[in-house]
XYZ file of C-alpha atoms in Angstrom:
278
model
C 182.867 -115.304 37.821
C 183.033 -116.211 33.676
C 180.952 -113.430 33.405
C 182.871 -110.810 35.155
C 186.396 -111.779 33.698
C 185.014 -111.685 30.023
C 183.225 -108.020 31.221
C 186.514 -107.335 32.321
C 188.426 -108.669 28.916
C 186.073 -106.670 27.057
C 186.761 -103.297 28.425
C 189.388 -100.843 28.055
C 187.879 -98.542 25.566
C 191.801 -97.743 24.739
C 192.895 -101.151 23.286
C 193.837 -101.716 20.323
C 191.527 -103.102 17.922
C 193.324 -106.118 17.439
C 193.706 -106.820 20.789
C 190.246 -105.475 21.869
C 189.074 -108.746 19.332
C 191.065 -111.159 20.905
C 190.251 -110.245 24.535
C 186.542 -110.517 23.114
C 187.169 -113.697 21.309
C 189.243 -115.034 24.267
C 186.103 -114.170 26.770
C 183.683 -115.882 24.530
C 185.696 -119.096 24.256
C 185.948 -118.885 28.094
C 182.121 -118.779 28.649
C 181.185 -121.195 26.625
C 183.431 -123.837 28.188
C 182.334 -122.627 31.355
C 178.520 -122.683 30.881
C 175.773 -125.763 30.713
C 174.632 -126.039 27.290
C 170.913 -126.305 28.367
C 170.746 -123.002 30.002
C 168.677 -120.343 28.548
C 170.458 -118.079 30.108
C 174.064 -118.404 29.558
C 176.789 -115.623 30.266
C 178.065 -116.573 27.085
C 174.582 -115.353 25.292
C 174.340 -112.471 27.842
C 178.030 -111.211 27.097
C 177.149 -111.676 23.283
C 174.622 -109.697 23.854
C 175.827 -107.178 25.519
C 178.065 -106.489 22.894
C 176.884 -107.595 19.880
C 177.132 -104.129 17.717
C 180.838 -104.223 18.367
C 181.284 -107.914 17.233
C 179.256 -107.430 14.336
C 181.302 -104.692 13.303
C 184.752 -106.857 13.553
C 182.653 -109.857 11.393
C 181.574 -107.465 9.220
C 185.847 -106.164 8.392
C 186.280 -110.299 8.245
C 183.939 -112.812 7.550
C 186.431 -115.365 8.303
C 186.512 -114.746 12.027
C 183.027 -116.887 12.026
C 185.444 -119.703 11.290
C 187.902 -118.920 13.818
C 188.015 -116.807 16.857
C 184.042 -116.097 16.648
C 182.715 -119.427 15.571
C 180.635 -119.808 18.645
C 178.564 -116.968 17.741
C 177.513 -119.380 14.743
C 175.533 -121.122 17.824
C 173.072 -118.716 17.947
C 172.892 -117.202 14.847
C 170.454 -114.345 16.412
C 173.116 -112.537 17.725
C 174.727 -112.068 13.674
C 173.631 -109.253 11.388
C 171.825 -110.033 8.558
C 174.722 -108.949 6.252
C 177.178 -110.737 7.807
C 174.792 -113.765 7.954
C 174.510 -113.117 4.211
C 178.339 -112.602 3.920
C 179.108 -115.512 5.465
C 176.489 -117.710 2.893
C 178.364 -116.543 0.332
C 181.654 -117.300 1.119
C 181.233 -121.056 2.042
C 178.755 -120.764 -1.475
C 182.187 -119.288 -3.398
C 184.346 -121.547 -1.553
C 187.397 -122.793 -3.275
C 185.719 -126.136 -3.663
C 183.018 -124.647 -5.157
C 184.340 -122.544 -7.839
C 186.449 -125.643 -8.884
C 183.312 -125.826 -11.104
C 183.374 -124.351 -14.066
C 181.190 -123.889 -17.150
C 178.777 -122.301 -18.601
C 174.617 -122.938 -18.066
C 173.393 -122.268 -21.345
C 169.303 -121.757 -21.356
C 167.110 -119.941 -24.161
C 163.688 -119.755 -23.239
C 160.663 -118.407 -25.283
C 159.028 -115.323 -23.388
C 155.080 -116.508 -23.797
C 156.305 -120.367 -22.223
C 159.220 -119.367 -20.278
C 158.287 -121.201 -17.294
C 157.596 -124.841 -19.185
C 160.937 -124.494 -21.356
C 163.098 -123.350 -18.687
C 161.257 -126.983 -16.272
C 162.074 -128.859 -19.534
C 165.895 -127.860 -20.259
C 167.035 -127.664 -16.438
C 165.074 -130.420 -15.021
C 167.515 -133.217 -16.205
C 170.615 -130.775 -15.252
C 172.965 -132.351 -12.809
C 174.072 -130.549 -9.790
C 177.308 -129.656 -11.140
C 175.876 -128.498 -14.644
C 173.506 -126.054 -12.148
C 176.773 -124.662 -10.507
C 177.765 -123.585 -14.005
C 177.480 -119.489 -14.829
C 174.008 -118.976 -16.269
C 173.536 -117.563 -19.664
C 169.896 -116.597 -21.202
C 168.950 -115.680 -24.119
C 165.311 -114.852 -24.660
C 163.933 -116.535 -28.312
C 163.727 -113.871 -30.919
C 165.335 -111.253 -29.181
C 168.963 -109.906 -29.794
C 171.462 -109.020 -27.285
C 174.094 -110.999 -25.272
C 173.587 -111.952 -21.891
C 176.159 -109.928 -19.570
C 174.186 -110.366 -16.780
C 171.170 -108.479 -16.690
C 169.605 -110.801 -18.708
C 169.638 -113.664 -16.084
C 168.293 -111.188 -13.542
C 165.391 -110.750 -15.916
C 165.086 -114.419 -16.163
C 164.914 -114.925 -12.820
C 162.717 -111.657 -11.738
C 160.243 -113.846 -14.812
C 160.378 -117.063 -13.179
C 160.056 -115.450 -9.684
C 156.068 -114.391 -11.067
C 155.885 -117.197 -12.826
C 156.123 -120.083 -10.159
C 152.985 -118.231 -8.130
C 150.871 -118.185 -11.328
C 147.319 -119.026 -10.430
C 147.495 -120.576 -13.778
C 149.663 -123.246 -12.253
C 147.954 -124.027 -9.524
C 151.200 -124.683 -7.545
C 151.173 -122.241 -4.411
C 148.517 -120.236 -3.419
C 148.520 -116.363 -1.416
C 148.124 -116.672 2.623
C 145.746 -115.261 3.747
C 144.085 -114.950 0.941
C 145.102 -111.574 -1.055
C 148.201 -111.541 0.805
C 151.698 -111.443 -0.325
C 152.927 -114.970 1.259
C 153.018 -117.933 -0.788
C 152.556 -121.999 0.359
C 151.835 -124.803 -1.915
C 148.479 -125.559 -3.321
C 146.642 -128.489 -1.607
C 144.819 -128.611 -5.050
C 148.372 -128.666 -7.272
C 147.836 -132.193 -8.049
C 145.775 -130.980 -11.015
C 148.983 -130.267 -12.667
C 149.627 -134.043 -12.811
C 146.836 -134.095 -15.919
C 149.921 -132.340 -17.724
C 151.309 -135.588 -17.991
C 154.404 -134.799 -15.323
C 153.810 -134.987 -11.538
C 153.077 -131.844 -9.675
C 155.911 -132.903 -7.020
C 158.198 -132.804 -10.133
C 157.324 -129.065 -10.559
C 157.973 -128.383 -6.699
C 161.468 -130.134 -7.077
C 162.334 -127.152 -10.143
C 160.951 -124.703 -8.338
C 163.384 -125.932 -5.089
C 166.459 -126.303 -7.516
C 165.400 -122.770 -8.889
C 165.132 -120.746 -5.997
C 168.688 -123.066 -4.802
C 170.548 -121.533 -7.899
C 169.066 -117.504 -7.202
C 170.850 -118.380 -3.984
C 174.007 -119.674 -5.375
C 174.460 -116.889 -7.864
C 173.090 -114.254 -5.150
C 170.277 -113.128 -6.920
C 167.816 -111.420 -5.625
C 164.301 -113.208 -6.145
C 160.414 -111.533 -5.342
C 159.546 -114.920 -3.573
C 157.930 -115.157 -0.398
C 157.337 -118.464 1.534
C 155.268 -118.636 4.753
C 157.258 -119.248 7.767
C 155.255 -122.796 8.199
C 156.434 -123.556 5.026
C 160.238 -122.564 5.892
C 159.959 -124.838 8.843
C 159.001 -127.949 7.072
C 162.133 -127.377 4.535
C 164.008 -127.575 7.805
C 163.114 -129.851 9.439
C 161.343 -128.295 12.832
C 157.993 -129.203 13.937
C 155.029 -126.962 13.664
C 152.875 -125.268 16.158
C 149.606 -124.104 16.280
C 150.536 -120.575 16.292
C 151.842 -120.993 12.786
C 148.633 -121.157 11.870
C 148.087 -117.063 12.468
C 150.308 -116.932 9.386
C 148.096 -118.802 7.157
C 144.768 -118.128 8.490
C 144.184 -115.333 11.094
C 140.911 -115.701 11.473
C 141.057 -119.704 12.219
C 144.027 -118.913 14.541
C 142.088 -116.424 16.885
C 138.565 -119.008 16.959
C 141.213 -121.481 17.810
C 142.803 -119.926 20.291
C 139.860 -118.753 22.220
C 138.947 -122.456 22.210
C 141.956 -123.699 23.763
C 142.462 -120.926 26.447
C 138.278 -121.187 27.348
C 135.760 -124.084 28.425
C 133.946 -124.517 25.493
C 131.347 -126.951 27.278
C 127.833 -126.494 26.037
C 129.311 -123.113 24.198
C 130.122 -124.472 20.911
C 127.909 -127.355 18.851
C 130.628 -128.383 16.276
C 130.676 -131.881 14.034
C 134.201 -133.323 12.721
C 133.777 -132.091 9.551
C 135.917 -130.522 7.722
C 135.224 -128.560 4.329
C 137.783 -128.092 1.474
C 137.575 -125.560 -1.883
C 138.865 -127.387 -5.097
C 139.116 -125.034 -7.787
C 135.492 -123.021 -6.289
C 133.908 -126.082 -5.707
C 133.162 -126.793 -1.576
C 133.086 -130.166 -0.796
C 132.297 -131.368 2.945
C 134.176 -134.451 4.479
């Protein structure tokens, strides 16, 4: 019956657009009262979906209406564009609260170590010196930053923080164009700071492309995402990382491997080229 009266709200190709958006809104609001909140298959997700082009179009006029009318939609996040996904980042990021913080982020690196000067002046920054506008300036080279500067810095530092050299992520699979940290990165620690310091700039980094929407060439795999928030792993994340492991595993979980396979608990582990066997 919720279903058929929010249908019903919905239509009337004739209304007003105003009104069209609050019999929408009105519909939505209806349906999720009315439905159990451990259903798969709520009318609220099933109306959403139904018209989801139209309600991304009136989010995408107003952002705002996430925090109003449309706010369930923020539920199940699925349903909402990318842009207005985006959109809507950005204006709780610019929030009035936000840009209460002023200042300027002052940072001049040297080009041939602009990876260890930038970790060494921003690593002791507090979060409200970070929410300052950036301004680099590149040793030895004139020119005032007016912005494309800082989008150099920060296309730089987006190659730099996957530098084999630094032994802090490494490609998955191997060749490929996804990044995860380096079970080996604890080499860095023979630098004299700990590798987990390094991961913590890198995380404050990538945090401030974010806050001053900047675009960076930094790709995580989607294992990796999860642990950042939070949600537990399955073995299918593994295809990510390893395809190859992921389809041998597979097959042994979906077949009886009795007197098939003749495996040990071993487990074998590359440091740096050398294979060691535990």
């Amino acid at each position: 019956a919720a279903a058929a009266a929010a249908a019903a709200a919905a239509g009337g190709a004739g209304a007003a657009p105003g009104s069209q958006l609050s019999r929408l809104a009105s519909a939505l609001l209806s349906l999720e009262a009315a439905a159990p909140a451990d259903s798969n298959c709520l009318p609220f997700l099933r109306f959403a979906e139904r018209h989801r082009r139209l309600l991304n179009a009136y989010i995408r006029r107003n952002t705002g209406l996430l925090e109003s009318s449309l706010a369930p939609l923020l539920r199940v996040p699925k349903l909402i564009d990318f842009d207005n996904k985006r959109a809507y980042f950005r204006s709780k990021v610019r929030s009035p609260d936000e840009r209460a913080y002023a200042g300027t982020l002052r940072l001049a690196v040297k080009r041939s170590s602009v990876f260890e000067d930038s970790f060494n002046k921003l690593r002791s920054k507090t979060p409200q010196e970070m929410r300052g506008k950036l301004s680099v300036a590149f040793v030895g080279e004139e020119g005032i930053d007016a912005g494309g500067v800082s989008r150099e810095w920060y296309q730089v530092m987006a190659r730099e923080i996957f530098n084999p050299n630094l032994a802090l992520f490494v490609s998955v699979p191997d060749g490929g164009t996804t990044f995860q940290p380096n079970p080996n990165s604890v080499v860095q620690s023979d630098t004299g700071v700990s590798h987990l310091e390094f991961f913590k700039f890198v995380g404050r980094l990538v945090g401030k492309a974010l806050y001053d929407g900047q675009i960076m060439d930094a790709y995580f795999t989607r294992s990796f995402y999860k642990h950042m928030l939070g949600q537990p792993l399955t073995y299918e994340d593994i295809e990510a990382v390893d395809p190859e492991y992921y389809k041998n595993l597979k097959w042994m979980l979906e077949n009886d491997i009795t007197d098939v396979l003749d495996l040990t608990f071993t487990a074998e582990s590359d440091f740096f080229g050398k294979t060691e066997v535990q």
